[in-house]
Amino acid sequence: MKKLIIIICCITALCGCQRSKTVVTQIQSRQDPFIETYYSAQNDSAFKMLKKAIFKELLNGWTADTVKNPIWIYGDFTKYTILNSDLSVNEEFDNYYMCTYIADDDQFGYVILAKEADSLAKIEAVQTAYRYDYQANIEFIHEALAASEIDSASAKAERVSIINDNENKEALKITDAYGHYLLIYFEAEGPILYKSSKPL
């Protein structure tokens, strides 16, 4: 009986430790100063709409020709901002969002959506070599931030697409109140840092 009690206590202790590690990880993630700004669109009505059954079916239909069994990562849902080549916001393309997926055969990608009144419309479905997302590349991003002049207290992060003559650049953009900015391009071979401390 004593042995049984000891075993149960040990299992409980191990589970408790595991839960503690999970909680610590979640807290650390929330303490990242840019997480809240990057994923702030999850408070928008577009996100609530996307999680309805009818739109889940549409998501799968929008990628059916190219991927099998996509798993949609709703935690990656974010605003998708189109920038001109000078990094100013292109007002023509407003109310855009994106959501990533993982599919069979290690396929990755995302869908760009537009909110139109009480509906969502597909703008484009894109396949990628890895997840084009903040948390999925957080170690690289933190290293880039550590070497930058970004003021974390006033900074915000956003997912952007920069209009280019040949092909738009997919990127993560971080700016602060002092005009510093940092761009991390999502290239096929992995995230690549492009940074500048000059005001926009």
Coordinates of N, CA and C in Angstrom, one line a residue:
M1 N 0.8 -1.2 0.0 CA 0.0 0.0 0.0 C 0.9 1.2 0.0
K2 N 1.9 1.2 0.8 CA 2.8 2.4 0.9 C 3.5 2.6 -0.5
K3 N 3.9 1.5 -1.1 CA 4.5 1.6 -2.4 C 3.6 2.2 -3.4
L4 N 2.3 1.8 -3.4 CA 1.3 2.3 -4.3 C 1.2 3.8 -4.1
I5 N 1.1 4.3 -2.8 CA 1.0 5.7 -2.5 C 2.2 6.5 -3.0
I6 N 3.4 5.9 -2.8 CA 4.6 6.6 -3.3 C 4.6 6.7 -4.8
I7 N 4.2 5.6 -5.5 CA 4.1 5.7 -7.0 C 3.2 6.7 -7.5
I8 N 2.0 6.8 -6.8 CA 1.0 7.8 -7.2 C 1.5 9.2 -7.0
C9 N 2.2 9.4 -5.8 CA 2.7 10.7 -5.5 C 3.8 11.1 -6.5
C10 N 4.6 10.2 -7.0 CA 5.7 10.5 -7.9 C 5.1 10.9 -9.3
I11 N 4.0 10.1 -9.7 CA 3.4 10.4 -11.0 C 2.7 11.8 -10.9
T12 N 2.1 12.1 -9.8 CA 1.4 13.4 -9.6 C 2.5 14.5 -9.7
A13 N 3.6 14.3 -9.0 CA 4.7 15.3 -9.0 C 5.2 15.5 -10.4
L14 N 5.4 14.4 -11.1 CA 5.9 14.6 -12.5 C 4.9 15.3 -13.4
C15 N 3.7 15.0 -13.3 CA 2.6 15.7 -14.0 C 2.6 17.2 -13.6
G16 N 2.7 17.4 -12.4 CA 2.7 18.8 -11.9 C 3.9 19.6 -12.5
C17 N 5.0 19.0 -12.5 CA 6.2 19.6 -13.1 C 6.0 19.9 -14.6
Q18 N 5.4 19.0 -15.3 CA 5.1 19.2 -16.7 C 4.2 20.3 -16.9
R19 N 3.1 20.4 -16.1 CA 2.2 21.5 -16.2 C 2.8 22.8 -15.9
S20 N 3.8 22.8 -14.9 CA 4.5 24.0 -14.5 C 5.3 24.5 -15.7
K21 N 6.0 23.6 -16.4 CA 6.8 24.0 -17.5 C 5.9 24.6 -18.6
T22 N 4.7 24.0 -18.8 CA 3.8 24.5 -19.8 C 3.4 25.9 -19.5
V23 N 3.0 26.1 -18.2 CA 2.5 27.4 -17.7 C 3.6 28.4 -17.9
V24 N 4.9 28.1 -17.5 CA 6.0 29.0 -17.7 C 6.2 29.4 -19.1
T25 N 6.1 28.4 -20.0 CA 6.3 28.7 -21.4 C 5.2 29.6 -21.9
Q26 N 4.0 29.4 -21.5 CA 2.9 30.3 -21.9 C 3.1 31.7 -21.4
I27 N 3.5 31.8 -20.2 CA 3.7 33.1 -19.6 C 4.8 33.9 -20.3
Q28 N 5.9 33.1 -20.6 CA 7.0 33.8 -21.3 C 6.6 34.2 -22.7
S29 N 5.7 33.4 -23.3 CA 5.2 33.8 -24.7 C 4.4 35.1 -24.6
R30 N 3.5 35.2 -23.5 CA 2.7 36.4 -23.4 C 3.5 37.6 -23.0
Q31 N 4.7 37.4 -22.4 CA 5.5 38.5 -22.0 C 6.3 39.1 -23.2
D32 N 6.3 38.4 -24.3 CA 7.0 38.9 -25.5 C 6.2 40.2 -25.8
P33 N 6.9 41.3 -25.9 CA 6.3 42.6 -26.1 C 5.6 42.8 -27.5
F34 N 5.8 41.9 -28.4 CA 5.3 42.0 -29.8 C 4.2 41.0 -30.1
I35 N 4.0 40.0 -29.2 CA 3.0 39.0 -29.5 C 1.6 39.6 -29.5
E36 N 1.3 40.5 -28.6 CA -0.1 41.0 -28.5 C -0.4 41.9 -29.8
T37 N 0.6 42.7 -30.2 CA 0.3 43.5 -31.4 C 0.2 42.7 -32.7
Y38 N 1.1 41.7 -32.8 CA 1.1 40.9 -34.0 C -0.2 40.1 -34.2
Y39 N -0.7 39.6 -33.1 CA -2.0 38.8 -33.2 C -3.2 39.5 -32.7
S40 N -3.2 40.8 -32.7 CA -4.3 41.6 -32.2 C -5.6 41.4 -33.1
A41 N -5.4 41.0 -34.3 CA -6.6 40.8 -35.2 C -7.4 39.6 -34.7
Q42 N -6.9 38.8 -33.8 CA -7.8 37.7 -33.3 C -8.9 38.3 -32.4
N43 N -8.9 39.6 -32.2 CA -10.0 40.2 -31.5 C -11.0 40.8 -32.5
D44 N -10.7 40.7 -33.8 CA -11.6 41.2 -34.8 C -12.8 40.3 -35.1
S45 N -13.8 40.8 -35.7 CA -15.0 40.0 -36.0 C -14.6 39.0 -37.1
A46 N -13.6 39.3 -37.9 CA -13.2 38.4 -39.0 C -12.7 37.1 -38.4
F47 N -12.0 37.1 -37.3 CA -11.5 35.9 -36.7 C -12.6 35.1 -36.2
K48 N -13.6 35.7 -35.6 CA -14.8 35.0 -35.1 C -15.5 34.3 -36.2
M49 N -15.6 35.0 -37.3 CA -16.3 34.4 -38.5 C -15.6 33.2 -39.0
L50 N -14.2 33.3 -39.1 CA -13.4 32.3 -39.7 C -13.6 31.0 -38.9
K51 N -13.8 31.0 -37.6 CA -13.9 29.8 -36.8 C -15.3 29.1 -36.9
K52 N -16.2 29.7 -37.6 CA -17.5 29.1 -37.8 C -17.4 27.9 -38.8
A53 N -18.3 27.0 -38.6 CA -18.2 25.7 -39.4 C -18.2 26.0 -40.9
I54 N -19.0 26.9 -41.3 CA -19.1 27.2 -42.8 C -17.8 27.7 -43.4
F55 N -17.1 28.5 -42.6 CA -15.9 29.0 -43.1 C -14.7 28.0 -43.0
K56 N -14.8 27.1 -42.1 CA -13.8 26.0 -42.0 C -13.9 25.2 -43.2
E57 N -15.1 24.9 -43.7 CA -15.3 24.1 -44.9 C -14.8 24.9 -46.1
L58 N -15.0 26.2 -46.1 CA -14.5 27.0 -47.2 C -13.0 27.0 -47.3
L59 N -12.4 27.1 -46.1 CA -10.9 27.1 -46.1 C -10.4 25.8 -46.7
N60 N -10.9 24.7 -46.4 CA -10.5 23.4 -47.0 C -10.7 23.4 -48.5
G61 N -11.9 23.9 -48.9 CA -12.2 24.0 -50.3 C -11.2 24.9 -51.1
W62 N -10.8 26.0 -50.4 CA -9.9 26.9 -51.1 C -8.5 26.3 -51.4
T63 N -8.1 25.3 -50.6 CA -6.8 24.7 -50.8 C -6.9 23.3 -51.3
A64 N -8.0 22.8 -51.6 CA -8.2 21.4 -52.0 C -7.4 21.0 -53.3
D65 N -7.2 21.9 -54.2 CA -6.5 21.6 -55.4 C -5.0 21.3 -55.2
T66 N -4.5 21.8 -54.1 CA -3.0 21.8 -54.0 C -2.5 21.0 -52.7
V67 N -3.4 20.9 -51.7 CA -2.9 20.2 -50.4 C -3.9 19.3 -49.9
K68 N -3.4 18.3 -49.1 CA -4.3 17.3 -48.6 C -4.4 17.4 -47.1
N69 N -5.6 17.3 -46.5 CA -5.8 17.3 -45.1 C -5.1 18.5 -44.4
P70 N -5.4 19.7 -44.7 CA -4.7 20.9 -44.1 C -5.3 21.0 -42.6
I71 N -4.4 21.3 -41.7 CA -4.7 21.6 -40.4 C -4.5 23.1 -40.2
W72 N -5.6 23.9 -40.0 CA -5.5 25.3 -39.9 C -5.1 25.8 -38.5
I73 N -4.1 26.6 -38.5 CA -3.5 27.1 -37.2 C -4.1 28.4 -36.9
Y74 N -5.2 28.4 -36.2 CA -5.9 29.6 -35.9 C -5.1 30.6 -35.0
G75 N -4.2 30.0 -34.3 CA -3.4 30.8 -33.4 C -2.4 31.7 -34.2
D76 N -2.2 31.4 -35.5 CA -1.4 32.2 -36.4 C -2.2 33.4 -37.1
F77 N -3.5 33.4 -36.9 CA -4.3 34.3 -37.6 C -3.9 35.8 -37.3
T78 N -3.7 36.6 -38.3 CA -3.2 37.9 -38.1 C -3.7 38.9 -39.2
K79 N -3.5 40.1 -39.0 CA -3.8 41.1 -40.0 C -2.7 41.0 -41.1
Y80 N -3.1 41.2 -42.4 CA -2.1 41.1 -43.5 C -2.1 42.5 -44.2
T81 N -1.1 43.2 -44.0 CA -1.0 44.6 -44.5 C -0.2 44.7 -45.8
I82 N -0.7 45.3 -46.8 CA 0.0 45.5 -48.1 C 0.8 46.8 -48.0
L83 N 2.1 46.8 -48.3 CA 2.9 48.0 -48.2 C 3.4 48.3 -49.6
N84 N 3.5 49.6 -49.9 CA 4.2 50.1 -51.1 C 5.7 49.9 -51.0
S85 N 6.4 50.0 -52.1 CA 7.9 49.8 -52.0 C 8.6 50.7 -51.0
D86 N 7.9 51.9 -50.7 CA 8.5 52.8 -49.8 C 8.1 52.5 -48.3
L87 N 7.4 51.4 -48.2 CA 6.9 50.9 -46.9 C 5.7 51.7 -46.3
S88 N 5.1 52.5 -47.1 CA 3.8 53.2 -46.7 C 2.7 52.2 -47.0
V89 N 1.6 52.3 -46.2 CA 0.5 51.4 -46.3 C -0.3 51.7 -47.6
N90 N -0.5 50.6 -48.4 CA -1.4 50.7 -49.6 C -2.8 50.6 -49.2
E91 N -3.5 51.7 -49.2 CA -4.9 51.8 -48.7 C -5.9 51.1 -49.6
E92 N -5.4 50.7 -50.9 CA -6.3 50.0 -51.8 C -6.7 48.6 -51.3
F93 N -5.7 48.0 -50.6 CA -5.9 46.7 -50.1 C -6.1 46.7 -48.6
D94 N -7.3 47.0 -48.1 CA -7.5 47.0 -46.7 C -8.4 45.8 -46.3
N95 N -8.4 45.6 -45.0 CA -9.2 44.5 -44.4 C -8.7 43.2 -44.9
Y96 N -7.4 43.0 -45.0 CA -6.9 41.7 -45.4 C -6.4 41.0 -44.1
Y97 N -6.5 39.7 -44.1 CA -6.1 38.8 -43.0 C -5.4 37.6 -43.6
M98 N -4.7 36.9 -42.8 CA -4.1 35.6 -43.2 C -4.2 34.6 -42.1
C99 N -4.2 33.3 -42.6 CA -4.2 32.2 -41.6 C -3.3 31.1 -42.2
T100 N -2.5 30.5 -41.4 CA -1.6 29.4 -42.0 C -2.1 28.0 -41.8
Y101 N -1.5 27.1 -42.4 CA -1.9 25.7 -42.3 C -0.7 24.8 -42.4
I102 N -0.8 23.6 -41.9 CA 0.1 22.5 -42.1 C -0.7 21.3 -42.7
A103 N -0.1 20.7 -43.7 CA -0.8 19.6 -44.4 C 0.0 18.4 -44.5
D104 N -0.6 17.4 -45.2 CA 0.2 16.1 -45.4 C 1.5 16.4 -46.1
D105 N 2.4 15.4 -46.0 CA 3.7 15.5 -46.7 C 4.5 16.8 -46.3
D106 N 4.3 17.2 -45.1 CA 5.1 18.4 -44.6 C 4.9 19.6 -45.5
Q107 N 3.7 19.8 -45.9 CA 3.3 21.0 -46.7 C 2.9 22.1 -45.8
F108 N 3.3 23.3 -46.1 CA 2.9 24.5 -45.3 C 2.3 25.6 -46.3
G109 N 1.6 26.5 -45.7 CA 1.1 27.6 -46.5 C 0.2 28.5 -45.8
Y110 N -0.5 29.4 -46.5 CA -1.4 30.3 -45.8 C -2.4 30.8 -46.9
V111 N -3.5 31.3 -46.4 CA -4.6 31.8 -47.2 C -4.7 33.3 -46.8
I112 N -4.8 34.2 -47.8 CA -5.1 35.6 -47.6 C -6.6 35.8 -47.8
L113 N -7.2 36.4 -46.8 CA -8.6 36.6 -46.8 C -8.9 38.1 -46.7
A114 N -10.1 38.4 -47.3 CA -10.6 39.8 -47.2 C -12.0 39.8 -46.5
K115 N -12.2 40.7 -45.6 CA -13.5 40.8 -44.9 C -14.4 41.7 -45.8
E116 N -15.5 41.2 -46.2 CA -16.4 41.9 -47.0 C -17.8 41.9 -46.3
A117 N -18.2 43.0 -45.6 CA -19.4 43.0 -44.9 C -19.5 41.9 -43.9
D118 N -20.4 40.9 -44.1 CA -20.6 39.8 -43.1 C -20.0 38.5 -43.7
S119 N -19.0 38.6 -44.6 CA -18.5 37.4 -45.2 C -17.0 37.6 -45.3
L120 N -16.3 36.4 -45.7 CA -14.9 36.4 -45.9 C -14.7 35.9 -47.3
A121 N -13.8 36.5 -48.1 CA -13.5 36.1 -49.4 C -12.0 35.7 -49.5
K122 N -11.7 34.7 -50.3 CA -10.3 34.3 -50.5 C -9.7 35.2 -51.5
I123 N -8.5 35.7 -51.2 CA -7.7 36.5 -52.1 C -6.7 35.7 -52.8
E124 N -6.0 34.9 -52.0 CA -5.0 34.0 -52.6 C -4.6 32.9 -51.6
A125 N -4.3 31.7 -52.1 CA -3.8 30.6 -51.3 C -2.3 30.4 -51.7
V126 N -1.4 30.4 -50.8 CA 0.0 30.3 -51.1 C 0.7 29.1 -50.3
Q127 N 1.5 28.4 -51.1 CA 2.3 27.3 -50.4 C 3.6 27.8 -50.1
T128 N 4.2 27.4 -48.9 CA 5.5 27.9 -48.5 C 6.3 26.7 -48.0
A129 N 7.6 27.0 -47.7 CA 8.5 25.9 -47.3 C 8.4 25.7 -45.8
Y130 N 7.9 26.7 -45.1 CA 7.7 26.6 -43.6 C 6.6 27.6 -43.2
R131 N 6.3 27.6 -41.9 CA 5.3 28.6 -41.5 C 5.8 30.0 -41.5
Y132 N 5.1 30.8 -42.2 CA 5.4 32.3 -42.3 C 4.6 32.9 -41.1
D133 N 5.2 32.8 -39.9 CA 4.5 33.2 -38.7 C 5.5 33.7 -37.7
Y134 N 5.0 34.6 -36.8 CA 5.9 35.2 -35.7 C 6.4 34.1 -34.8
Q135 N 5.5 33.4 -34.1 CA 5.9 32.4 -33.1 C 6.7 31.3 -33.7
A136 N 6.4 30.9 -34.9 CA 7.1 29.8 -35.5 C 8.5 30.1 -35.8
N137 N 8.9 31.4 -35.8 CA 10.3 31.8 -36.1 C 10.8 32.7 -35.0
I138 N 10.3 32.5 -33.8 CA 10.5 33.5 -32.7 C 11.9 33.6 -32.3
E139 N 12.7 32.5 -32.3 CA 14.1 32.5 -31.9 C 14.9 33.4 -32.9
F140 N 14.7 33.3 -34.2 CA 15.3 34.1 -35.2 C 15.0 35.6 -35.0
I141 N 13.7 35.8 -34.7 CA 13.2 37.2 -34.5 C 13.8 37.8 -33.3
H142 N 13.9 37.1 -32.2 CA 14.5 37.6 -31.0 C 16.0 38.0 -31.2
E143 N 16.7 37.1 -31.9 CA 18.1 37.4 -32.2 C 18.2 38.7 -33.0
A144 N 17.3 38.9 -34.0 CA 17.4 40.1 -34.8 C 17.0 41.3 -34.0
L145 N 16.1 41.2 -33.1 CA 15.7 42.3 -32.3 C 16.8 42.7 -31.3
A146 N 17.5 41.7 -30.8 CA 18.6 42.0 -29.8 C 19.7 42.8 -30.5
A147 N 19.9 42.6 -31.8 CA 21.0 43.4 -32.5 C 20.5 44.7 -33.1
S148 N 19.2 45.0 -32.9 CA 18.6 46.2 -33.5 C 18.5 47.4 -32.5
E149 N 18.1 48.5 -33.0 CA 17.9 49.7 -32.2 C 16.4 49.9 -31.8
I150 N 15.6 48.8 -32.1 CA 14.2 48.9 -31.8 C 13.9 49.1 -30.3
D151 N 13.0 50.1 -30.0 CA 12.6 50.3 -28.6 C 11.4 49.4 -28.3
S152 N 11.6 48.3 -27.6 CA 10.6 47.3 -27.4 C 9.4 47.9 -26.6
A153 N 9.6 48.9 -25.8 CA 8.5 49.5 -25.0 C 7.4 50.1 -25.9
S154 N 7.8 50.6 -27.1 CA 6.9 51.3 -28.0 C 6.7 50.6 -29.3
A155 N 7.2 49.4 -29.5 CA 7.2 48.8 -30.8 C 6.0 47.9 -31.0
K156 N 5.7 47.7 -32.3 CA 4.6 46.8 -32.6 C 5.1 45.9 -33.8
A157 N 4.5 44.8 -33.9 CA 4.9 43.8 -35.0 C 3.7 43.6 -35.9
E158 N 3.9 43.4 -37.2 CA 2.8 43.1 -38.1 C 3.3 42.3 -39.3
R159 N 2.4 41.5 -39.8 CA 2.7 40.7 -41.0 C 2.4 41.5 -42.2
V160 N 3.4 41.6 -43.2 CA 3.2 42.5 -44.3 C 3.6 41.8 -45.6
S161 N 3.1 42.4 -46.7 CA 3.6 42.0 -48.0 C 4.0 43.3 -48.7
I162 N 5.2 43.4 -49.2 CA 5.8 44.6 -49.8 C 5.7 44.5 -51.3
I163 N 5.1 45.5 -51.9 CA 4.9 45.4 -53.4 C 6.3 45.6 -54.0
N164 N 6.6 44.7 -54.9 CA 7.9 44.7 -55.6 C 7.6 44.6 -57.1
D165 N 8.5 45.1 -57.9 CA 8.3 45.0 -59.4 C 8.2 43.6 -59.9
N166 N 9.0 42.7 -59.4 CA 9.0 41.3 -59.8 C 8.0 40.4 -59.0
E167 N 8.2 40.4 -57.7 CA 7.4 39.6 -56.9 C 7.3 40.2 -55.5
N168 N 6.1 40.3 -54.9 CA 6.0 40.9 -53.6 C 6.9 40.2 -52.5
K169 N 7.4 40.9 -51.6 CA 8.2 40.4 -50.5 C 7.3 40.1 -49.3
E170 N 7.3 38.9 -48.9 CA 6.6 38.5 -47.7 C 7.5 38.8 -46.5
A171 N 6.9 39.5 -45.5 CA 7.8 39.9 -44.4 C 7.1 40.1 -43.1
L172 N 7.9 40.2 -42.0 CA 7.4 40.6 -40.7 C 8.1 42.0 -40.5
K173 N 7.3 42.9 -40.1 CA 7.8 44.3 -39.9 C 7.6 44.7 -38.4
I174 N 8.6 45.3 -37.9 CA 8.5 45.8 -36.5 C 9.0 47.2 -36.5
T175 N 8.1 48.1 -35.9 CA 8.5 49.5 -35.9 C 8.3 50.0 -34.4
D176 N 9.0 51.1 -34.1 CA 8.8 51.7 -32.8 C 8.4 53.2 -32.9
A177 N 8.2 53.8 -31.8 CA 7.7 55.2 -31.8 C 8.7 56.2 -32.3
Y178 N 9.9 55.8 -32.4 CA 11.0 56.7 -32.8 C 11.4 56.6 -34.3
G179 N 10.6 55.8 -35.0 CA 10.8 55.7 -36.4 C 11.8 54.6 -36.8
H180 N 12.3 53.8 -35.9 CA 13.2 52.7 -36.2 C 12.3 51.6 -36.8
Y181 N 12.8 50.8 -37.7 CA 12.1 49.7 -38.2 C 13.0 48.5 -38.5
L182 N 12.4 47.3 -38.5 CA 13.2 46.1 -38.7 C 12.3 45.3 -39.6
L183 N 12.9 44.7 -40.7 CA 12.1 43.8 -41.6 C 12.8 42.5 -41.6
I184 N 12.0 41.5 -41.5 CA 12.5 40.1 -41.6 C 11.7 39.5 -42.8
Y185 N 12.4 39.2 -43.9 CA 11.8 38.6 -45.0 C 11.6 37.1 -44.9
F186 N 10.5 36.6 -45.3 CA 10.2 35.2 -45.3 C 10.6 34.7 -46.7
E187 N 11.9 34.2 -46.8 CA 12.4 33.6 -48.0 C 12.2 32.1 -48.0
A188 N 12.3 31.5 -49.2 CA 12.1 30.0 -49.3 C 13.0 29.3 -48.5
E189 N 14.3 29.7 -48.4 CA 15.3 29.0 -47.6 C 15.2 29.3 -46.1
G190 N 14.4 30.2 -45.7 CA 14.3 30.6 -44.3 C 14.2 32.1 -44.1
P191 N 13.9 32.5 -42.9 CA 13.8 34.0 -42.6 C 15.1 34.7 -42.8
I192 N 15.1 35.8 -43.4 CA 16.3 36.6 -43.7 C 16.1 38.0 -43.1
L193 N 17.1 38.5 -42.4 CA 17.0 39.8 -41.8 C 17.4 40.9 -42.7
Y194 N 16.5 41.9 -42.8 CA 16.9 43.2 -43.4 C 16.5 44.2 -42.4
K195 N 17.4 45.0 -42.0 CA 17.1 46.0 -40.9 C 17.6 47.4 -41.2
S196 N 17.0 48.4 -40.6 CA 17.5 49.7 -40.8 C 17.0 50.5 -39.6
S197 N 17.9 51.4 -39.1 CA 17.6 52.2 -37.9 C 17.1 53.6 -38.3
K198 N 17.0 53.8 -39.7 CA 16.6 55.1 -40.1 C 15.1 55.3 -39.9
P199 N 14.6 56.5 -39.6 CA 13.2 56.7 -39.5 C 12.5 56.5 -40.8
L200 N 11.2 56.0 -40.7 CA 10.5 55.8 -41.9 C 10.1 57.1 -42.6

